[in-house]
XYZ file of C-alpha atoms in Angstrom:
625
model
C -23.655 84.380 25.131
C -24.861 83.312 28.576
C -27.694 81.174 27.017
C -25.451 79.544 24.425
C -23.101 77.989 26.990
C -25.678 75.687 28.689
C -27.338 74.901 25.331
C -24.030 73.841 23.829
C -23.295 71.673 26.863
C -26.701 69.961 26.607
C -26.312 69.286 22.881
C -22.799 67.941 23.425
C -23.999 65.665 26.237
C -26.891 64.280 24.148
C -24.684 63.640 21.129
C -22.043 61.947 23.288
C -24.598 59.703 24.955
C -26.118 58.814 21.573
C -22.763 57.954 20.020
C -21.770 55.979 23.103
C -25.009 54.014 22.997
C -24.559 53.245 19.301
C -21.025 52.058 19.950
C -22.142 49.763 22.786
C -24.985 48.360 20.628
C -22.592 47.716 17.721
C -20.171 45.814 19.961
C -23.037 43.786 21.422
C -24.415 42.829 17.968
C -20.918 41.929 16.724
C -20.365 39.545 19.642
C -23.771 37.938 19.124
C -22.968 37.323 15.452
C -19.680 35.687 16.335
C -21.116 33.405 18.992
C -22.584 30.701 16.638
C -19.374 30.384 14.659
C -17.440 29.909 17.868
C -19.820 27.205 18.942
C -19.062 25.283 15.750
C -15.420 24.929 16.660
C -14.655 21.360 17.688
C -14.344 21.101 21.422
C -11.280 19.462 22.917
C -11.347 15.719 22.518
C -12.329 14.120 25.778
C -9.566 12.103 27.372
C -10.228 8.383 26.944
C -11.637 6.622 29.968
C -9.334 4.034 31.498
C -10.620 0.475 31.597
C -12.261 -0.418 34.857
C -10.718 -3.313 36.674
C -13.944 -5.294 36.675
C -17.173 -4.819 34.779
C -19.776 -7.146 33.427
C -20.202 -8.137 29.816
C -23.610 -6.478 29.813
C -22.143 -3.184 30.993
C -19.440 -3.511 28.370
C -21.753 -4.361 25.534
C -24.637 -2.024 26.113
C -22.878 1.299 25.914
C -25.483 2.813 23.640
C -24.493 5.255 20.904
C -27.418 7.477 22.013
C -25.709 8.167 25.355
C -22.480 9.135 23.658
C -24.199 11.496 21.237
C -26.257 13.149 24.011
C -23.076 13.638 26.000
C -21.461 15.229 22.970
C -24.379 17.610 22.401
C -24.298 18.691 26.057
C -20.605 19.439 25.741
C -21.317 21.690 22.764
C -24.090 23.527 24.607
C -21.812 24.218 27.570
C -19.033 25.455 25.364
C -17.663 28.904 26.100
C -16.487 31.436 23.545
C -12.899 30.238 23.647
C -10.747 28.623 20.982
C -10.040 24.942 21.688
C -6.630 24.070 23.071
C -4.258 21.986 20.958
C -5.304 18.378 20.450
C -3.609 16.064 22.925
C -2.858 12.659 21.432
C -3.677 9.964 23.989
C -1.079 7.458 25.082
C -1.381 3.841 24.016
C -2.692 2.907 27.457
C -5.390 5.588 27.307
C -6.316 4.703 23.742
C -6.682 1.009 24.542
C -8.730 1.822 27.626
C -11.687 3.272 25.720
C -14.696 0.954 25.729
C -16.029 -0.023 22.287
C -19.522 0.728 21.018
C -21.613 -1.994 19.381
C -23.685 -1.098 16.311
C -26.249 -3.538 14.903
C -28.611 -1.319 12.915
C -28.728 1.736 10.699
C -30.343 3.775 13.475
C -27.552 2.995 15.948
C -24.935 3.931 13.367
C -26.643 7.235 12.569
C -26.684 8.107 16.276
C -22.960 7.462 16.548
C -21.881 8.972 13.223
C -21.690 12.661 14.344
C -19.144 11.747 17.013
C -17.106 9.636 14.599
C -17.277 12.413 12.007
C -15.911 14.862 14.551
C -13.020 12.525 15.366
C -12.146 12.246 11.663
C -12.122 16.025 11.310
C -9.176 16.074 13.725
C -7.247 13.071 12.375
C -8.686 11.556 9.152
C -7.500 8.026 9.902
C -9.169 4.843 11.148
C -7.666 1.683 12.563
C -9.527 -1.107 10.777
C -9.943 -4.852 11.140
C -12.495 -7.563 10.337
C -13.631 -10.800 11.957
C -15.399 -13.791 10.452
C -16.265 -17.304 11.568
C -13.248 -19.599 11.307
C -13.713 -23.312 11.819
C -11.249 -25.433 13.784
C -11.719 -28.391 11.482
C -10.437 -28.769 7.947
C -12.082 -26.144 5.774
C -14.221 -27.242 2.844
C -12.992 -25.918 -0.468
C -15.254 -23.210 -1.790
C -16.994 -22.567 1.535
C -15.623 -19.237 2.743
C -17.271 -17.448 5.653
C -18.528 -13.925 5.143
C -17.217 -11.070 7.282
C -19.233 -10.922 10.510
C -17.760 -7.924 12.330
C -16.161 -4.680 11.163
C -14.030 -2.794 13.696
C -13.046 0.861 13.250
C -11.132 2.960 15.783
C -10.385 6.687 15.712
C -7.261 8.421 17.017
C -8.729 8.923 20.511
C -9.559 5.232 20.890
C -13.271 5.462 20.080
C -13.960 2.022 18.590
C -17.098 1.046 16.696
C -17.939 -2.639 16.315
C -20.328 -2.971 13.369
C -22.151 -6.307 13.270
C -22.665 -7.090 9.580
C -25.035 -10.045 9.898
C -28.149 -7.781 9.991
C -27.032 -6.187 6.696
C -26.441 -9.487 4.922
C -28.652 -10.473 1.978
C -30.382 -7.102 2.022
C -32.012 -7.602 5.433
C -31.145 -3.982 6.215
C -29.681 -1.256 4.041
C -26.136 -0.167 4.824
C -26.017 3.391 6.187
C -24.922 5.753 3.437
C -22.430 7.490 5.745
C -20.799 4.115 6.525
C -20.469 3.332 2.817
C -19.020 6.789 2.174
C -16.435 6.709 4.960
C -15.161 3.301 3.828
C -14.585 4.515 0.281
C -13.578 8.059 1.219
C -10.223 8.701 -0.522
C -9.336 11.284 2.133
C -9.654 9.016 5.175
C -6.784 6.590 5.738
C -7.632 3.068 6.893
C -4.684 1.432 8.605
C -4.074 -2.073 9.865
C -2.297 -5.339 9.176
C -3.891 -6.895 6.107
C -6.477 -4.112 5.691
C -6.175 -4.263 1.888
C -7.199 -7.924 2.014
C -10.003 -7.050 4.446
C -11.287 -4.641 1.813
C -11.349 -7.438 -0.756
C -13.467 -9.525 1.613
C -15.902 -6.661 2.221
C -16.241 -6.180 -1.523
C -16.806 -9.883 -2.096
C -19.320 -10.330 0.720
C -21.233 -7.036 0.716
C -20.159 -5.040 -2.337
C -18.544 -2.418 -0.084
C -15.590 -0.471 -1.455
C -12.648 0.082 0.899
C -10.085 2.574 -0.383
C -7.099 4.493 0.959
C -5.681 1.567 2.959
C -2.159 1.478 4.415
C -0.629 -1.783 5.622
C 1.267 -1.136 8.853
C 3.865 -3.767 7.938
C 5.125 -1.614 5.068
C 5.143 1.447 7.322
C 7.094 -0.410 10.029
C 9.703 -1.535 7.515
C 10.041 1.963 6.080
C 10.549 3.588 9.493
C 14.041 2.422 10.341
C 13.729 3.540 13.948
C 11.248 0.719 14.474
C 12.876 -2.357 15.958
C 10.992 -5.420 14.773
C 12.284 -8.430 16.687
C 9.679 -11.151 16.372
C 8.005 -10.626 13.008
C 5.441 -8.416 11.348
C 2.119 -9.727 12.638
C -0.131 -7.321 14.521
C 0.709 -9.121 17.758
C 4.462 -8.841 17.144
C 4.309 -5.171 16.149
C 2.232 -4.342 19.225
C 4.693 -6.133 21.504
C 7.821 -4.654 19.903
C 6.681 -1.069 19.362
C 3.978 -0.451 21.982
C 4.893 -3.030 24.624
C 1.291 -4.251 24.434
C 0.398 -7.935 24.610
C -2.503 -9.110 22.442
C -4.449 -12.273 23.153
C -4.401 -14.285 19.906
C -5.541 -17.606 21.289
C -7.093 -20.072 18.883
C -10.283 -20.221 20.952
C -10.901 -16.503 20.483
C -9.916 -16.327 16.826
C -12.158 -19.279 15.981
C -15.055 -18.239 18.215
C -18.585 -17.638 16.946
C -18.620 -14.056 15.666
C -22.261 -14.383 14.614
C -23.594 -15.340 18.036
C -26.633 -13.447 19.314
C -24.538 -11.994 22.136
C -20.794 -11.489 21.849
C -18.877 -12.235 25.026
C -16.722 -9.756 26.904
C -13.590 -11.543 25.667
C -14.754 -11.371 22.041
C -15.478 -7.653 22.235
C -12.154 -6.934 23.919
C -10.319 -8.985 21.310
C -12.079 -7.285 18.386
C -11.703 -3.748 19.726
C -8.036 -4.219 20.606
C -7.128 -5.119 17.015
C -8.520 -1.848 15.655
C -7.262 0.271 18.557
C -3.761 -1.204 18.381
C -3.731 -0.515 14.632
C -4.389 3.198 15.107
C -1.942 3.329 18.035
C 0.772 1.737 15.879
C 0.079 4.213 13.082
C 0.438 7.203 15.407
C 3.598 5.692 16.908
C 5.234 4.988 13.535
C 4.536 8.536 12.372
C 5.980 9.972 15.582
C 2.593 11.319 16.743
C 2.945 10.216 20.359
C 1.457 11.685 23.504
C 4.911 12.416 24.931
C 5.794 14.407 21.806
C 3.563 17.270 22.954
C 0.135 18.381 21.755
C -0.657 18.547 18.084
C -2.013 21.644 16.390
C -5.492 22.770 17.272
C -6.800 21.285 14.027
C -5.000 17.956 14.258
C -3.487 16.737 10.985
C -4.970 17.032 7.524
C -5.224 14.112 5.133
C -2.498 15.526 2.895
C -0.069 15.675 5.826
C -0.757 12.072 6.836
C -0.775 10.767 3.254
C 2.568 12.452 2.586
C 4.078 10.291 5.334
C 2.709 7.175 3.584
C 3.720 7.961 0.021
C 3.732 4.928 -2.212
C 2.052 2.714 0.396
C -1.616 3.611 -0.121
C -3.775 0.737 -1.426
C -0.764 -1.547 -1.854
C -1.270 -5.197 -0.834
C 1.505 -6.542 1.367
C 3.691 -9.089 -0.372
C 5.988 -11.157 1.835
C 7.169 -14.750 1.992
C 8.532 -16.774 4.841
C 12.199 -17.345 5.531
C 11.849 -21.093 5.471
C 10.687 -21.551 9.042
C 7.058 -22.649 9.204
C 6.805 -22.542 12.970
C 4.634 -19.846 14.528
C 4.445 -18.588 18.106
C 1.357 -18.727 20.324
C -0.671 -20.742 17.880
C -0.304 -18.198 15.120
C 0.008 -19.719 11.684
C 2.241 -18.637 8.844
C 1.092 -18.720 5.285
C 2.488 -21.661 3.334
C 2.836 -21.536 -0.394
C 2.397 -25.212 -1.277
C 0.978 -27.045 1.717
C -2.795 -26.472 2.062
C -3.830 -24.733 5.293
C -5.165 -26.734 8.210
C -7.655 -24.082 9.233
C -9.724 -21.753 7.201
C -7.557 -18.804 6.292
C -7.201 -16.523 9.322
C -7.267 -12.803 9.090
C -4.101 -11.163 7.847
C -3.615 -9.424 11.153
C -3.132 -12.783 12.858
C -0.571 -14.166 10.457
C 2.926 -14.396 11.812
C 4.884 -12.850 8.966
C 8.635 -13.112 9.637
C 10.848 -10.087 9.440
C 12.414 -10.409 5.978
C 15.477 -8.441 7.052
C 16.635 -11.344 9.233
C 17.083 -13.903 6.478
C 17.445 -13.141 2.789
C 17.815 -16.702 1.534
C 14.378 -16.320 0.010
C 13.751 -12.748 -0.999
C 10.219 -11.511 -0.314
C 8.875 -8.778 -2.517
C 9.966 -5.349 -1.411
C 11.987 -6.040 1.703
C 14.431 -8.628 0.422
C 15.836 -6.670 -2.502
C 19.608 -6.404 -2.697
C 20.422 -2.771 -2.058
C 23.346 -1.067 -3.767
C 26.717 -1.473 -2.094
C 27.978 1.873 -3.439
C 26.420 5.224 -4.424
C 24.916 5.424 -7.899
C 25.877 9.029 -8.527
C 29.560 9.998 -8.272
C 28.723 13.375 -9.856
C 31.885 13.565 -11.939
C 31.817 15.977 -14.877
C 33.003 15.746 -18.476
C 33.946 18.961 -20.262
C 34.510 19.667 -23.940
C 37.976 20.809 -25.126
C 36.817 24.435 -24.838
C 35.612 23.873 -21.260
C 31.867 23.577 -21.938
C 30.200 21.114 -19.519
C 28.887 18.067 -21.355
C 27.381 15.762 -18.735
C 27.859 14.047 -15.405
C 29.172 10.489 -15.170
C 30.519 7.976 -12.653
C 34.156 8.043 -11.590
C 35.017 4.801 -13.359
C 34.009 6.223 -16.718
C 35.778 9.517 -16.060
C 39.011 7.677 -15.229
C 38.657 5.625 -18.407
C 39.178 8.792 -20.460
C 42.280 9.557 -18.397
C 43.672 6.025 -18.771
C 43.166 6.141 -22.537
C 44.968 9.464 -22.757
C 42.008 11.213 -24.366
C 41.217 13.420 -21.386
C 43.024 15.478 -18.763
C 42.110 15.991 -15.103
C 40.887 19.513 -14.448
C 40.064 19.213 -10.733
C 39.710 16.609 -7.999
C 36.706 18.076 -6.139
C 34.484 18.027 -8.023
C 36.127 15.441 -10.274
C 36.275 17.105 -13.711
C 37.828 15.612 -16.849
C 38.343 17.750 -19.974
C 38.221 15.758 -23.178
C 40.953 16.117 -25.788
C 38.645 15.443 -28.731
C 35.491 16.992 -30.086
C 32.457 15.111 -28.693
C 29.761 13.857 -31.034
C 27.186 16.111 -29.396
C 26.838 19.002 -26.987
C 23.957 19.991 -24.689
C 21.557 22.550 -26.114
C 21.811 24.748 -23.022
C 23.404 24.874 -19.613
C 19.987 24.134 -18.066
C 20.206 20.453 -18.962
C 19.162 17.486 -16.799
C 22.410 15.657 -17.505
C 24.512 18.580 -16.239
C 23.045 18.641 -12.728
C 24.554 16.836 -9.756
C 22.211 14.255 -8.251
C 21.781 13.069 -4.669
C 22.043 9.448 -3.599
C 18.667 9.110 -1.895
C 15.200 7.718 -2.518
C 13.354 10.169 -4.753
C 10.044 9.273 -3.062
C 10.670 9.361 0.696
C 14.212 10.765 0.846
C 15.803 7.797 2.610
C 19.569 7.914 2.080
C 20.370 4.222 2.556
C 19.385 0.841 1.082
C 18.404 2.233 -2.301
C 18.340 0.529 -5.697
C 17.857 1.664 -9.281
C 14.361 1.988 -10.656
C 13.586 1.920 -14.373
C 10.661 4.303 -14.743
C 9.992 2.843 -18.198
C 10.231 -0.927 -17.541
C 12.958 -2.796 -19.384
C 10.466 -5.085 -21.131
C 9.353 -2.026 -23.134
C 12.625 -0.071 -23.336
C 14.514 -3.072 -24.762
C 12.411 -2.853 -27.939
C 12.993 0.891 -28.464
C 15.210 2.058 -31.339
C 18.858 2.590 -30.455
C 18.631 6.376 -30.424
C 16.021 6.205 -27.648
C 17.909 3.897 -25.296
C 21.596 4.642 -25.810
C 23.243 6.426 -22.874
C 19.866 7.618 -21.583
C 19.616 7.776 -17.787
C 16.613 10.088 -17.552
C 14.359 7.192 -16.591
C 16.683 5.649 -14.012
C 16.023 6.912 -10.497
C 16.885 5.753 -6.989
C 14.238 4.235 -4.722
C 14.542 2.596 -1.319
C 13.521 -1.047 -1.132
C 10.068 -0.330 0.320
C 9.212 2.321 -2.254
C 10.644 0.136 -5.023
C 8.311 -2.707 -4.062
C 5.310 -0.394 -3.853
C 6.170 1.122 -7.231
C 6.327 -2.329 -8.809
C 2.834 -3.082 -7.538
C 1.535 0.135 -9.104
C 3.384 -0.718 -12.336
C 1.490 -3.983 -12.613
C -1.774 -2.034 -12.824
C -0.564 0.022 -15.799
C 0.860 -3.088 -17.469
C -2.518 -4.758 -17.198
C -4.156 -1.660 -18.646
C -1.735 -1.687 -21.601
C -2.363 -5.403 -22.067
C -6.090 -4.761 -22.414
C -5.682 -1.715 -24.678
C -3.364 -3.429 -27.171
C -4.489 -7.069 -26.830
C -1.048 -7.954 -25.495
C -1.605 -10.453 -22.670
C 1.062 -10.851 -20.038
C 2.372 -14.151 -18.792
C 5.351 -16.422 -18.551
C 7.353 -15.758 -21.704
C 8.516 -19.362 -22.155
C 5.033 -20.703 -21.509
C 3.596 -18.570 -24.293
C 6.420 -18.936 -26.777
C 6.456 -22.749 -26.615
C 3.281 -24.763 -26.952
C 2.789 -28.355 -25.835
C 1.795 -30.760 -28.637
C -0.642 -33.201 -27.032
C -0.362 -35.785 -29.871
C 3.420 -35.975 -29.617
C 3.151 -36.190 -25.826
C 0.803 -39.189 -26.055
C 3.139 -40.966 -28.511
C 6.134 -40.326 -26.269
C 4.287 -41.650 -23.209
C 3.209 -44.768 -25.124
C 6.762 -45.517 -26.254
C 8.149 -45.058 -22.752
C 5.462 -47.350 -21.335
C 6.359 -50.083 -23.830
C 10.077 -49.715 -23.097
C 9.709 -49.805 -19.317
C 6.756 -52.159 -18.776
C 7.077 -54.262 -21.912
C 5.437 -57.656 -21.539
C 4.003 -56.645 -18.184
C 1.239 -54.699 -19.925
C -2.054 -56.385 -20.817
C -2.148 -57.638 -24.394
C -4.970 -55.316 -25.456
C -3.283 -52.251 -23.927
C 0.053 -53.118 -25.524
C -1.584 -53.379 -28.957
C -3.321 -49.992 -28.506
C -0.014 -48.316 -27.710
C 1.727 -49.961 -30.665
C -1.021 -48.819 -33.070
C -0.696 -45.254 -31.755
C 3.078 -45.204 -32.279
C 2.903 -46.813 -35.748
C 0.315 -44.302 -36.862
C 2.517 -41.397 -35.796
C 5.619 -42.892 -37.478
C 3.632 -43.642 -40.671
C 4.315 -47.343 -40.330
C 2.192 -50.148 -41.746
C 0.182 -52.059 -39.143
C 1.912 -55.272 -40.222
C 5.356 -53.779 -39.620
C 6.995 -54.673 -36.360
C 8.063 -51.955 -33.937
C 11.793 -52.147 -33.392
C 13.635 -50.964 -30.317
C 15.161 -48.225 -32.451
C 11.687 -46.950 -33.423
C 10.550 -47.072 -29.792
C 13.647 -45.148 -28.672
C 12.963 -42.552 -31.357
C 9.346 -42.162 -30.214
C 10.333 -42.060 -26.531
C 12.686 -39.159 -27.221
C 10.191 -36.963 -29.067
C 10.241 -33.232 -28.309
C 6.689 -32.357 -27.309
C 7.123 -28.585 -27.212
C 6.727 -26.684 -30.450
C 7.443 -23.040 -31.179
C 4.419 -20.769 -31.210
C 4.897 -18.838 -34.436
C 2.159 -16.387 -33.476
C 3.894 -15.513 -30.209
C 4.696 -11.833 -29.630
C 5.979 -10.707 -26.190
C 3.753 -8.280 -24.308
C 6.341 -5.488 -24.306
C 7.138 -5.847 -28.004
C 3.469 -5.765 -28.990
C 2.847 -2.589 -26.977
C 5.960 -0.905 -28.422
C 5.005 -1.884 -31.981
C 1.569 -0.345 -31.524
C 3.111 2.958 -30.412
C 5.828 2.799 -33.095
C 3.142 3.000 -35.778
C 3.080 6.724 -34.974
C 6.859 6.995 -35.233
C 9.144 8.380 -32.548
C 6.359 10.630 -31.266
C 4.304 7.555 -30.428
C 7.177 6.009 -28.476
C 7.756 9.300 -26.685
C 4.084 9.252 -25.679
C 4.652 5.806 -24.132
C 7.638 7.197 -22.205
C 5.610 10.144 -20.953
C 2.774 7.852 -19.915
C 5.079 5.794 -17.703
C 6.696 8.901 -16.220
C 3.334 10.469 -15.424
C 2.196 7.160 -13.939
C 5.217 7.211 -11.608
C 4.433 10.763 -10.475
C 0.749 10.024 -9.926
C 1.257 6.723 -8.106
C 4.287 7.523 -5.932
C 4.208 11.340 -5.440
C 8.030 11.675 -5.281
C 9.280 14.599 -3.204
C 13.002 14.414 -3.987
C 13.266 14.262 -7.772
C 16.522 15.595 -9.269
C 16.350 19.170 -10.549
C 15.142 19.521 -14.160
C 13.657 15.999 -14.203
C 10.371 16.196 -16.075
C 7.752 14.082 -17.791
C 8.757 15.534 -21.172
C-alpha cells in the first residue's frame, strides 16, 4: 500500500496536467477561429471632418479615393476583438462638413467603392443630384445638354462626385458596381427631383435609376415639418435644417464640363447631395440628438416602410398663380416657354400647395373630408342578428320611417322591424366590422379622402349586382398617399390599354371627330360674310365654288345670304360611331368570361393596390378575394 500512494498521486498529476493543457489549447483555438469573423464586423463610422476655414481648390479637389481606402484598410487592421458601438448619426453641420471625393475614371471608382459599400450596409440610402450645362441665353429647341456630374452622398456625409464626360459615347465603360447601385431596388435614392434625374441618366447614358423618393412628398407627409417658403431644395434646407444654400445663377449655369471644377462648383454640387441625405434623416426623425441608432443601422425594409407609396413616384405640383421666384430661382410655367434651359428639379421654387388651393396641384391640393367616413353604426335583423355597419344618417332614416327601433346609443344600433332581403353568411364578415377613420397606408388620422380601389371608369360598367351597396373597394387614404396611388394606377391603366387595345385619352376628343371638309366650308362662308367684297376676285370665286359644291348647288346659281348663313353655322364635329370608352372596352373583354372574369378584374386592382402601396392599416377581414 505504501507504493500505491505515490504512484496514484503521480498518475493523478499527469492526467490533471494533460486535461488542463487540452482545455487551454481548446480555448486558444476557439478564440483564433472567432478572430476573423470579428474583424469582418463594420467598424464604427468615423466622425465627419469639419470643413476647414480656408483651403485651396487643389487641396479640395485632389482628395484621392486611394487615400480614403488605405485609411479604411488600416482601421480594419487595427481593429480589436470588440463589437462596434451603436452607429452615431452625424449632425447636419458634421454631415455638410465632409469634403467630397472626385471620381473621373473606373479605377478611381473601384478604389472608392468598398468604402461606399460599407456606408450603405449601415444605412442603404443615398442623397442624389445631377448637374448639366445650362446656358444663360435662350435655349434652342431640341438641344438638351447631357448630364455632366452625378453626386451621391451617404448618411455620414461621404459625397462622391462622378464626372460623366469620360464615360460619354463609350469613351470608358461605366463601372459595374456603379450601374448596380443606381438600379439596386434595396438602396433608396433621395432628393428633390431625383425621379426626373433618373430619366435624364437613362436618356443620356442608358443608366437605370430605381428606388427614388422625392423629398417634397416626404416633407408634405410629415406634418411636423414646417414649410414656410416653398418646396425647393433651398427652401427645405432653410426651413428644416437652418442651412443656407447658394443657388446663384452664375453657379447653376457654370461650366460643369470644364477640365478643372472650381472650389465653388464642387461645394455647390456636394451640398445638394449632402443636404438631400440630411433632409431625409431629419424627416424620418433619425437625428443626431435622438441618440445613437442600432449597431447595424437601419435595414432597407425599415426605411422603405417609412416611405410607403412614395417610391419611384414623380412629383406632381403646380404653382399657386404667383410666377415670382426668390434668389433667382425660377418656377415652372405651364404655358409660357422658359427663358433658360430647364434647370434641375432641385433648383425649382415649387410653392407650398397648402397655402393656396385656388389651383389644386396633384396630391397636395385635394379637398379632404370634413367629417369621418365611418360612423360605425350597426343594423340588426328583427331577431337581433347583426347585418352590417352603416353611417348615422342612414341608421336614423330607418328610425324616421318607423321601420326600425333604437337598440343602443353607444354603439348606435338600430333593429329593423322587417325581414331584410339578405343576411351575412357568417359573423366573420367584412361588413360587420367597425372601421377606423385613418389612412390605410400610413395611418395618418387627418386630411383623408375616399379611394376607389377599382377606379370608377371600370366599376360604372359593372352589372348592378356587382356595384350596388358595395363598399369593399372604398378605403381611406391621406392626400399624399392618394396622389401616389393615382400615379401607380396610371401604370396599370396603361397596361390594360395595351392588353385590350383600349387606348386612353380625353373622352370627348375621341367620341367626337372633326370633319375637315365641313370645317373648310364653314370657314369659307364666314370669310365671305365678314370680308365680302374686300377679298380678291379670284379668292372670292374659289370660296364660292367650295360652298356651292358642298351644298350641291349649280355653279350658275347665285349664293344667297341665307345659304351663306347656313354654311357658316355648320357643325364640324361628328360622332365617332366606332368610339368605345377605355373602361367599357376593358370591362367588356373581362365580361366575356362572365362574372368570374369581372371578379378577376376586381382582384387584379386590389392586388395592384397592395403591391404598389403596401398598406399597413387595412380594416380587419379586408382581402383581395
